[in-house]
Coordinates of N, CA and C in Angstrom, one line a residue:
M24 N 85.4 137.9 113.1 CA 84.6 136.8 113.6 C 84.0 136.1 112.4
K25 N 84.0 134.7 112.5 CA 83.5 133.9 111.4 C 82.4 133.0 112.0
L26 N 81.3 132.9 111.3 CA 80.2 132.0 111.6 C 79.9 131.0 110.5
L27 N 79.8 129.8 110.9 CA 79.5 128.7 110.0 C 78.0 128.3 110.3
H28 N 77.2 128.4 109.3 CA 75.7 128.1 109.4 C 75.5 126.8 108.6
I29 N 75.0 125.8 109.3 CA 74.7 124.5 108.8 C 73.2 124.2 108.9
D30 N 72.6 123.8 107.8 CA 71.2 123.3 107.8 C 71.2 121.9 107.3
S31 N 70.3 121.0 107.9 CA 70.3 119.6 107.5 C 68.9 119.1 107.2
S32 N 67.9 119.9 107.4 CA 66.5 119.4 107.1 C 66.3 119.2 105.6
V33 N 65.5 118.2 105.3 CA 65.2 118.0 103.9 C 63.9 118.7 103.5
L34 N 63.3 119.5 104.4 CA 62.0 120.1 104.1 C 62.0 121.4 103.5
G35 N 63.2 122.0 103.2 CA 63.3 123.3 102.5 C 62.5 124.3 103.3
P36 N 61.7 125.1 102.6 CA 61.0 126.3 103.2 C 60.0 125.8 104.3
H37 N 59.7 124.6 104.3 CA 58.7 124.1 105.3 C 59.4 123.6 106.6
S38 N 60.7 123.8 106.7 CA 61.4 123.3 107.8 C 61.4 124.3 109.0
V39 N 61.1 123.8 110.2 CA 61.1 124.6 111.4 C 62.6 124.8 111.8
S40 N 63.4 123.8 111.8 CA 64.8 124.0 112.2 C 65.5 125.0 111.3
R41 N 65.2 125.1 110.0 CA 65.8 126.1 109.2 C 65.4 127.5 109.5
Q42 N 64.1 127.6 109.9 CA 63.5 128.9 110.2 C 64.2 129.4 111.5
V43 N 64.4 128.5 112.5 CA 65.0 128.9 113.7 C 66.5 129.2 113.6
S44 N 67.2 128.3 112.8 CA 68.6 128.6 112.6 C 68.9 129.9 111.9
A45 N 68.0 130.2 111.0 CA 68.1 131.5 110.3 C 67.9 132.7 111.2
A46 N 67.0 132.5 112.2 CA 66.7 133.6 113.1 C 67.9 133.8 114.1
I47 N 68.6 132.7 114.4 CA 69.7 132.8 115.3 C 70.8 133.5 114.6
V48 N 71.1 133.2 113.3 CA 72.1 133.8 112.5 C 71.8 135.3 112.4
D49 N 70.5 135.6 112.1 CA 70.1 137.0 112.0 C 70.4 137.8 113.3
R50 N 70.1 137.2 114.4 CA 70.4 137.8 115.7 C 71.8 138.1 115.9
L51 N 72.7 137.2 115.5 CA 74.1 137.4 115.7 C 74.7 138.4 114.7
K52 N 74.1 138.4 113.5 CA 74.6 139.4 112.5 C 74.2 140.8 112.9
Q53 N 73.0 140.9 113.5 CA 72.6 142.3 114.0 C 73.5 142.7 115.1
A54 N 73.9 141.8 116.0 CA 74.8 142.2 117.1 C 76.2 142.5 116.6
T55 N 76.6 141.8 115.6 CA 78.0 141.9 115.0 C 77.9 142.1 113.5
P56 N 77.7 143.3 113.0 CA 77.5 143.4 111.6 C 78.6 143.0 110.7
S57 N 79.8 143.0 111.3 CA 81.0 142.5 110.5 C 81.2 141.0 110.5
L58 N 80.3 140.3 111.1 CA 80.4 138.8 111.1 C 80.4 138.2 109.7
Q59 N 81.4 137.4 109.5 CA 81.5 136.7 108.2 C 80.7 135.4 108.3
V60 N 79.8 135.1 107.4 CA 79.0 133.9 107.4 C 79.3 133.0 106.2
V61 N 79.5 131.8 106.5 CA 79.7 130.7 105.5 C 78.5 129.8 105.7
Y62 N 77.8 129.5 104.6 CA 76.6 128.6 104.7 C 76.8 127.3 104.0
R63 N 76.3 126.2 104.7 CA 76.4 124.9 104.1 C 75.1 124.2 104.3
D64 N 74.5 123.8 103.2 CA 73.2 123.1 103.2 C 73.4 121.6 102.9
L65 N 73.3 120.8 104.0 CA 73.6 119.4 103.9 C 72.6 118.6 103.1
S66 N 71.4 119.2 102.9 CA 70.4 118.5 102.1 C 70.6 118.7 100.6
Q67 N 71.0 120.0 100.3 CA 71.2 120.3 98.9 C 72.6 119.8 98.4
A68 N 73.6 119.8 99.3 CA 74.9 119.4 98.9 C 75.4 118.4 100.0
P69 N 74.9 117.2 100.0 CA 75.3 116.3 101.1 C 76.7 115.7 100.9
L70 N 77.3 115.5 102.0 CA 78.6 114.8 102.0 C 78.3 113.3 101.9
A71 N 79.2 112.6 101.3 CA 79.1 111.1 101.3 C 79.3 110.5 102.7
H72 N 78.6 109.4 102.9 CA 78.9 108.7 104.2 C 80.2 108.1 104.1
L73 N 80.8 107.9 105.3 CA 82.1 107.3 105.4 C 82.2 105.9 104.7
S74 N 83.3 105.6 104.1 CA 83.5 104.3 103.5 C 84.8 103.7 104.1
G75 N 84.9 102.4 103.8 CA 86.2 101.8 104.2 C 87.4 102.4 103.6
S76 N 87.3 102.8 102.4 CA 88.4 103.4 101.7 C 88.8 104.8 102.3
H77 N 87.7 105.5 102.7 CA 88.0 106.8 103.4 C 88.7 106.6 104.7
L78 N 88.3 105.6 105.5 CA 88.9 105.4 106.8 C 90.3 104.9 106.6
A79 N 90.5 104.0 105.6 CA 91.9 103.5 105.3 C 92.8 104.7 104.9
A80 N 92.3 105.6 104.1 CA 93.1 106.8 103.7 C 93.5 107.6 104.9
A81 N 92.6 107.7 105.9 CA 92.8 108.5 107.1 C 93.9 107.8 107.9
Q82 N 94.1 106.5 107.7 CA 95.1 105.8 108.5 C 96.5 105.7 107.7
G83 N 96.5 106.4 106.5 CA 97.7 106.5 105.8 C 97.8 105.5 104.6
V84 N 96.8 104.7 104.3 CA 96.8 103.9 103.2 C 96.6 104.7 101.9
P85 N 97.4 104.5 100.9 CA 97.3 105.3 99.6 C 95.8 105.3 99.1
A86 N 95.3 106.4 98.8 CA 93.9 106.5 98.4 C 93.7 106.3 96.9
P87 N 92.8 105.6 96.5 CA 92.5 105.4 95.0 C 92.1 106.8 94.4
A88 N 92.4 107.0 93.2 CA 92.2 108.3 92.5 C 90.7 108.7 92.6
E89 N 89.8 107.7 92.6 CA 88.4 108.1 92.6 C 87.9 108.6 93.9
L90 N 88.7 108.4 95.0 CA 88.4 108.9 96.3 C 88.8 110.4 96.4
G91 N 89.5 110.9 95.5 CA 90.0 112.3 95.6 C 89.0 113.3 95.9
P92 N 87.8 113.4 95.1 CA 86.8 114.4 95.4 C 86.2 114.3 96.8
D93 N 86.1 113.0 97.3 CA 85.5 112.8 98.6 C 86.5 113.3 99.7
L94 N 87.7 113.1 99.5 CA 88.7 113.5 100.5 C 88.8 115.1 100.5
A95 N 88.7 115.7 99.3 CA 88.7 117.1 99.2 C 87.5 117.7 99.9
A96 N 86.3 117.1 99.7 CA 85.1 117.6 100.4 C 85.2 117.4 101.9
S97 N 85.8 116.4 102.3 CA 86.0 116.1 103.7 C 86.9 117.2 104.3
A98 N 88.0 117.5 103.7 CA 89.0 118.5 104.1 C 88.3 119.9 104.2
A99 N 87.5 120.2 103.2 CA 86.8 121.5 103.1 C 85.8 121.6 104.3
A100 N 85.1 120.6 104.6 CA 84.2 120.6 105.7 C 84.9 120.8 107.0
L101 N 86.0 120.1 107.2 CA 86.8 120.3 108.5 C 87.4 121.7 108.5
D102 N 87.9 122.2 107.4 CA 88.5 123.5 107.4 C 87.5 124.6 107.8
E103 N 86.3 124.4 107.2 CA 85.2 125.4 107.6 C 84.9 125.4 109.0
F104 N 84.8 124.2 109.6 CA 84.5 124.1 111.0 C 85.7 124.7 111.9
L105 N 86.9 124.3 111.6 CA 88.0 124.8 112.3 C 88.2 126.3 112.3
A106 N 87.8 126.9 111.1 CA 88.0 128.4 110.9 C 86.9 129.2 111.6
A107 N 85.8 128.5 112.0 CA 84.6 129.3 112.5 C 84.8 129.5 114.0
D108 N 84.4 130.7 114.4 CA 84.3 131.1 115.8 C 83.0 130.7 116.4
I109 N 81.9 130.7 115.6 CA 80.6 130.4 116.0 C 80.0 129.4 114.9
V110 N 79.3 128.4 115.4 CA 78.7 127.4 114.5 C 77.2 127.3 114.9
V111 N 76.4 127.6 113.9 CA 74.9 127.5 114.1 C 74.4 126.3 113.3
I112 N 73.7 125.4 113.9 CA 73.2 124.2 113.2 C 71.7 124.0 113.3
G113 N 71.1 123.8 112.2 CA 69.7 123.5 112.2 C 69.6 121.9 112.2
A114 N 68.9 121.3 113.2 CA 68.9 119.9 113.3 C 67.6 119.4 113.7
P115 N 66.8 118.9 112.8 CA 65.5 118.3 113.1 C 65.7 116.8 113.6
M116 N 64.7 116.4 114.3 CA 64.7 115.0 114.7 C 64.0 114.1 113.6
Y117 N 64.8 113.1 113.1 CA 64.2 112.1 112.2 C 64.3 110.8 112.9
N118 N 63.2 110.1 113.1 CA 63.2 108.8 113.7 C 64.0 108.7 114.9
F119 N 63.8 109.8 115.8 CA 64.4 109.8 117.1 C 65.8 110.3 117.2
T120 N 66.4 110.6 116.1 CA 67.8 111.0 116.1 C 68.1 112.1 115.0
I121 N 69.4 112.3 114.7 CA 69.7 113.4 113.7 C 69.6 112.9 112.3
P122 N 69.4 113.8 111.3 CA 69.4 113.4 109.9 C 70.7 112.7 109.5
S123 N 70.6 111.7 108.6 CA 71.9 111.1 108.2 C 72.8 112.0 107.5
Q124 N 72.3 113.1 106.9 CA 73.1 114.1 106.3 C 74.0 114.8 107.3
L125 N 73.4 115.1 108.5 CA 74.1 115.7 109.5 C 75.2 114.8 110.2
K126 N 74.8 113.5 110.3 CA 75.8 112.5 110.8 C 77.0 112.5 109.9
A127 N 76.8 112.5 108.6 CA 77.9 112.4 107.6 C 78.8 113.6 107.8
W128 N 78.2 114.8 108.1 CA 79.1 116.0 108.3 C 79.8 115.9 109.6
I129 N 79.2 115.4 110.7 CA 79.8 115.2 112.0 C 81.0 114.2 111.8
D130 N 80.8 113.2 111.0 CA 81.9 112.2 110.8 C 83.1 112.9 110.2
R131 N 83.0 114.0 109.5 CA 84.1 114.7 108.9 C 84.8 115.7 109.8
I132 N 84.1 116.1 110.9 CA 84.7 117.1 111.8 C 85.2 116.5 113.1
V133 N 84.8 115.3 113.4 CA 85.3 114.6 114.6 C 86.5 113.8 114.2
V134 N 87.6 114.4 114.2 CA 88.8 113.8 113.6 C 90.0 113.9 114.7
A135 N 90.5 112.7 114.9 CA 91.7 112.6 115.9 C 92.8 113.5 115.4
G136 N 93.4 114.2 116.4 CA 94.5 115.1 116.0 C 94.0 116.5 115.6
K137 N 92.7 116.7 115.2 CA 92.2 117.9 114.8 C 91.2 118.5 115.8
T138 N 90.2 117.7 116.1 CA 89.2 118.2 117.1 C 89.2 117.4 118.4
F139 N 90.0 116.4 118.5 CA 90.1 115.7 119.7 C 91.4 114.9 119.7
S140 N 91.9 114.5 120.8 CA 93.1 113.7 120.9 C 93.0 112.7 122.0
Y141 N 93.8 111.6 121.9 CA 93.8 110.6 123.0 C 95.2 110.8 123.8
G142 N 95.1 110.9 125.1 CA 96.3 111.1 125.9 C 96.2 110.1 127.1
A143 N 97.1 110.3 128.0 CA 97.3 109.4 129.1 C 96.0 109.3 130.0
N144 N 95.2 110.4 129.9 CA 94.0 110.4 130.7 C 92.7 110.2 129.9
G145 N 92.9 109.7 128.7 CA 91.8 109.4 127.8 C 91.6 110.5 126.8
P146 N 90.4 110.6 126.1 CA 90.2 111.6 125.1 C 90.1 113.0 125.6
Q147 N 90.6 113.9 124.8 CA 90.6 115.4 125.2 C 90.1 116.2 124.0
G148 N 89.1 117.0 124.2 CA 88.5 117.8 123.1 C 89.5 119.0 122.8
L149 N 89.6 119.3 121.5 CA 90.5 120.3 121.0 C 89.8 121.5 120.4
A150 N 88.5 121.5 120.4 CA 87.7 122.5 119.8 C 86.9 123.4 120.8
G151 N 87.4 123.5 122.0 CA 86.7 124.2 123.0 C 86.6 125.7 122.9
G152 N 87.3 126.3 122.0 CA 87.2 127.7 121.8 C 86.0 128.2 121.0
K153 N 85.2 127.3 120.5 CA 84.1 127.6 119.6 C 82.7 127.7 120.4
R154 N 81.9 128.5 119.9 CA 80.5 128.6 120.3 C 79.6 127.8 119.3
V155 N 78.9 126.8 119.8 CA 78.0 126.1 118.9 C 76.6 126.2 119.4
I156 N 75.7 126.7 118.5 CA 74.3 126.8 118.9 C 73.5 126.0 118.0
L157 N 72.6 125.1 118.5 CA 71.8 124.2 117.8 C 70.3 124.5 117.8
A158 N 69.7 124.7 116.7 CA 68.3 124.9 116.5 C 67.7 123.5 116.2
I159 N 67.0 122.9 117.2 CA 66.5 121.6 117.1 C 65.0 121.6 117.0
S160 N 64.4 120.7 116.2 CA 62.9 120.6 116.2 C 62.6 119.2 116.3
R161 N 61.5 119.0 117.1 CA 61.0 117.6 117.4 C 59.5 117.6 117.2
G162 N 59.0 116.5 116.6 CA 57.6 116.4 116.4 C 56.8 116.2 117.6
G163 N 57.3 115.5 118.6 CA 56.6 115.3 119.9 C 57.4 115.9 121.1
Y164 N 57.1 115.3 122.2 CA 57.7 115.8 123.5 C 58.6 114.7 124.1
Y165 N 59.8 115.0 124.4 CA 60.8 114.0 124.8 C 61.5 114.4 126.1
G166 N 60.9 115.3 126.8 CA 61.6 115.8 128.1 C 61.6 114.7 129.1
A167 N 62.5 114.9 130.1 CA 62.6 114.0 131.2 C 61.3 113.7 131.8
G168 N 61.0 112.4 132.0 CA 59.7 112.0 132.6 C 58.6 111.8 131.6
S169 N 58.8 112.2 130.4 CA 57.7 112.0 129.4 C 57.7 110.6 128.9
P170 N 56.6 110.0 128.4 CA 56.6 108.6 127.9 C 57.6 108.3 126.8
A171 N 58.0 109.3 126.1 CA 58.9 109.1 124.9 C 60.4 109.5 125.3
A172 N 60.7 109.8 126.5 CA 62.0 110.3 126.9 C 63.1 109.3 126.5
A173 N 62.9 108.0 126.6 CA 63.9 107.1 126.2 C 64.2 107.1 124.8
L174 N 63.4 107.7 123.9 CA 63.6 107.7 122.5 C 64.3 109.0 122.0
E175 N 64.7 109.8 123.0 CA 65.4 111.1 122.6 C 66.8 110.9 122.3
H176 N 67.2 110.9 121.0 CA 68.6 110.7 120.6 C 69.1 111.8 119.7
L177 N 68.4 112.9 119.8 CA 68.8 114.1 119.0 C 69.6 115.0 119.9
E178 N 69.0 115.7 120.9 CA 69.8 116.6 121.7 C 70.8 115.8 122.5
T179 N 70.5 114.6 123.0 CA 71.5 113.9 123.8 C 72.7 113.5 123.0
Y180 N 72.5 113.1 121.7 CA 73.7 112.8 120.9 C 74.5 114.0 120.6
L181 N 73.8 115.1 120.2 CA 74.5 116.3 119.8 C 75.3 116.9 121.0
R182 N 74.7 116.8 122.2 CA 75.4 117.3 123.4 C 76.6 116.4 123.7
G183 N 76.4 115.1 123.5 CA 77.5 114.2 123.7 C 78.7 114.3 122.7
V184 N 78.4 114.4 121.4 CA 79.4 114.4 120.4 C 80.2 115.8 120.5
F185 N 79.5 116.9 120.7 CA 80.2 118.1 120.8 C 81.0 118.3 122.1
G186 N 80.4 117.7 123.1 CA 81.2 117.6 124.4 C 82.4 116.9 124.2
F187 N 82.4 115.8 123.4 CA 83.6 115.0 123.2 C 84.7 115.8 122.6
I188 N 84.4 116.8 121.7 CA 85.5 117.6 121.1 C 85.7 118.9 121.9
G189 N 85.1 119.0 123.1 CA 85.5 120.1 123.9 C 84.5 121.2 124.0
I190 N 83.3 121.1 123.4 CA 82.4 122.2 123.2 C 81.1 121.9 124.1
N191 N 80.7 122.9 124.8 CA 79.4 122.8 125.5 C 78.3 123.5 124.7
P192 N 77.6 122.8 123.9 CA 76.7 123.5 123.0 C 75.5 124.1 123.6
E193 N 74.9 125.1 123.0 CA 73.6 125.8 123.4 C 72.5 125.2 122.5
F194 N 71.3 125.1 123.1 CA 70.2 124.6 122.3 C 69.0 125.6 122.4
I195 N 68.4 125.7 121.2 CA 67.1 126.4 121.1 C 66.2 125.3 120.5
S196 N 65.1 125.0 121.1 CA 64.3 123.8 120.6 C 62.8 124.3 120.4
A197 N 62.3 123.6 119.3 CA 60.9 123.7 119.0 C 60.3 122.3 119.1
D198 N 59.5 122.1 120.1 CA 59.0 120.7 120.4 C 57.5 120.6 120.2
G199 N 57.1 119.5 119.8 CA 55.6 119.2 119.6 C 55.1 119.7 118.3
I200 N 55.9 119.9 117.3 CA 55.5 120.6 116.1 C 54.5 119.7 115.2
Q201 N 54.5 118.4 115.5 CA 53.6 117.5 114.8 C 52.3 117.1 115.6
V202 N 52.3 117.7 116.9 CA 51.1 117.3 117.7 C 49.8 117.9 117.3
G203 N 49.9 119.1 116.7 CA 48.7 119.8 116.2 C 49.1 121.3 115.9
P204 N 48.3 122.0 115.1 CA 48.6 123.3 114.6 C 48.9 124.3 115.8
E205 N 48.1 124.2 116.9 CA 48.4 125.1 118.0 C 49.7 124.9 118.6
H206 N 50.0 123.6 118.8 CA 51.3 123.2 119.4 C 52.5 123.7 118.5
R207 N 52.3 123.5 117.2 CA 53.3 123.9 116.2 C 53.6 125.4 116.3
E208 N 52.5 126.2 116.2 CA 52.6 127.6 116.3 C 53.2 128.1 117.5
K209 N 52.9 127.5 118.7 CA 53.4 127.9 120.0 C 54.9 127.6 120.0
A210 N 55.3 126.4 119.5 CA 56.7 125.9 119.5 C 57.6 126.8 118.7
I211 N 57.1 127.2 117.5 CA 57.9 128.1 116.6 C 58.0 129.4 117.2
A212 N 56.9 130.0 117.7 CA 57.0 131.3 118.3 C 58.0 131.3 119.5
G213 N 57.9 130.3 120.3 CA 58.8 130.2 121.5 C 60.3 130.2 121.1
A214 N 60.6 129.3 120.0 CA 61.9 129.2 119.6 C 62.4 130.5 118.9
L215 N 61.6 131.1 118.1 CA 62.0 132.4 117.5 C 62.3 133.5 118.5
Q216 N 61.5 133.5 119.6 CA 61.7 134.5 120.7 C 63.0 134.2 121.4
A217 N 63.3 132.9 121.6 CA 64.6 132.5 122.2 C 65.7 132.9 121.4
A218 N 65.6 132.8 120.0 CA 66.6 133.3 119.1 C 66.8 134.8 119.2
T219 N 65.7 135.5 119.3 CA 65.8 137.0 119.5 C 66.5 137.4 120.8
N220 N 66.3 136.6 121.8 CA 66.9 136.9 123.2 C 68.3 136.3 123.4
L221 N 68.8 135.6 122.4 CA 70.1 135.0 122.5 C 71.2 136.0 122.8
R222 N 72.1 135.6 123.7 CA 73.2 136.5 124.0 C 74.0 136.7 122.8
A223 N 74.5 137.9 122.6 CA 75.2 138.3 121.4 C 76.6 137.7 121.3
A224 N 77.2 137.5 122.5 CA 78.6 136.9 122.5 C 78.8 136.1 123.7

């Protein structure tokens, strides 16, 4: 079994999503000691955002030599994802959505012919055999019926994009971490407990 662990927060040791994603990985490693873990830190080693040259190369246009490292990085990210049985992602909310570093990674794994295809009945996900667990953190509260619900583009986007490639992701969330110290402490404790209680397989 192979696990790909992705972190995207820019806050380093102060990150809640990193703390929760690490707890999820620890839980799964305890359940399956032979689990092979590959770690990618998108803050420390970000992928470049897509360019016109990159998209042209994907359509078969000869790539300029200077694009070589970017294409190699893109292929490596996709290969890591395809090889993983389980993917654990730490995803904080920045300005109501995902970090741009995480978006750049997603742009490298949502690839026609690899993780989805178009057929007579429309798009079809090709990555449905994977388990994806997302550790999300949000400064406020964005649940249905809350005043800020319309601004929630973190969980909704991630649920949608992974659903598009055939995956029904699982979420562990820490909400209200910027509301106040008590809210933060309660949110972290709840998320860590959820990670401890996570099903092993």
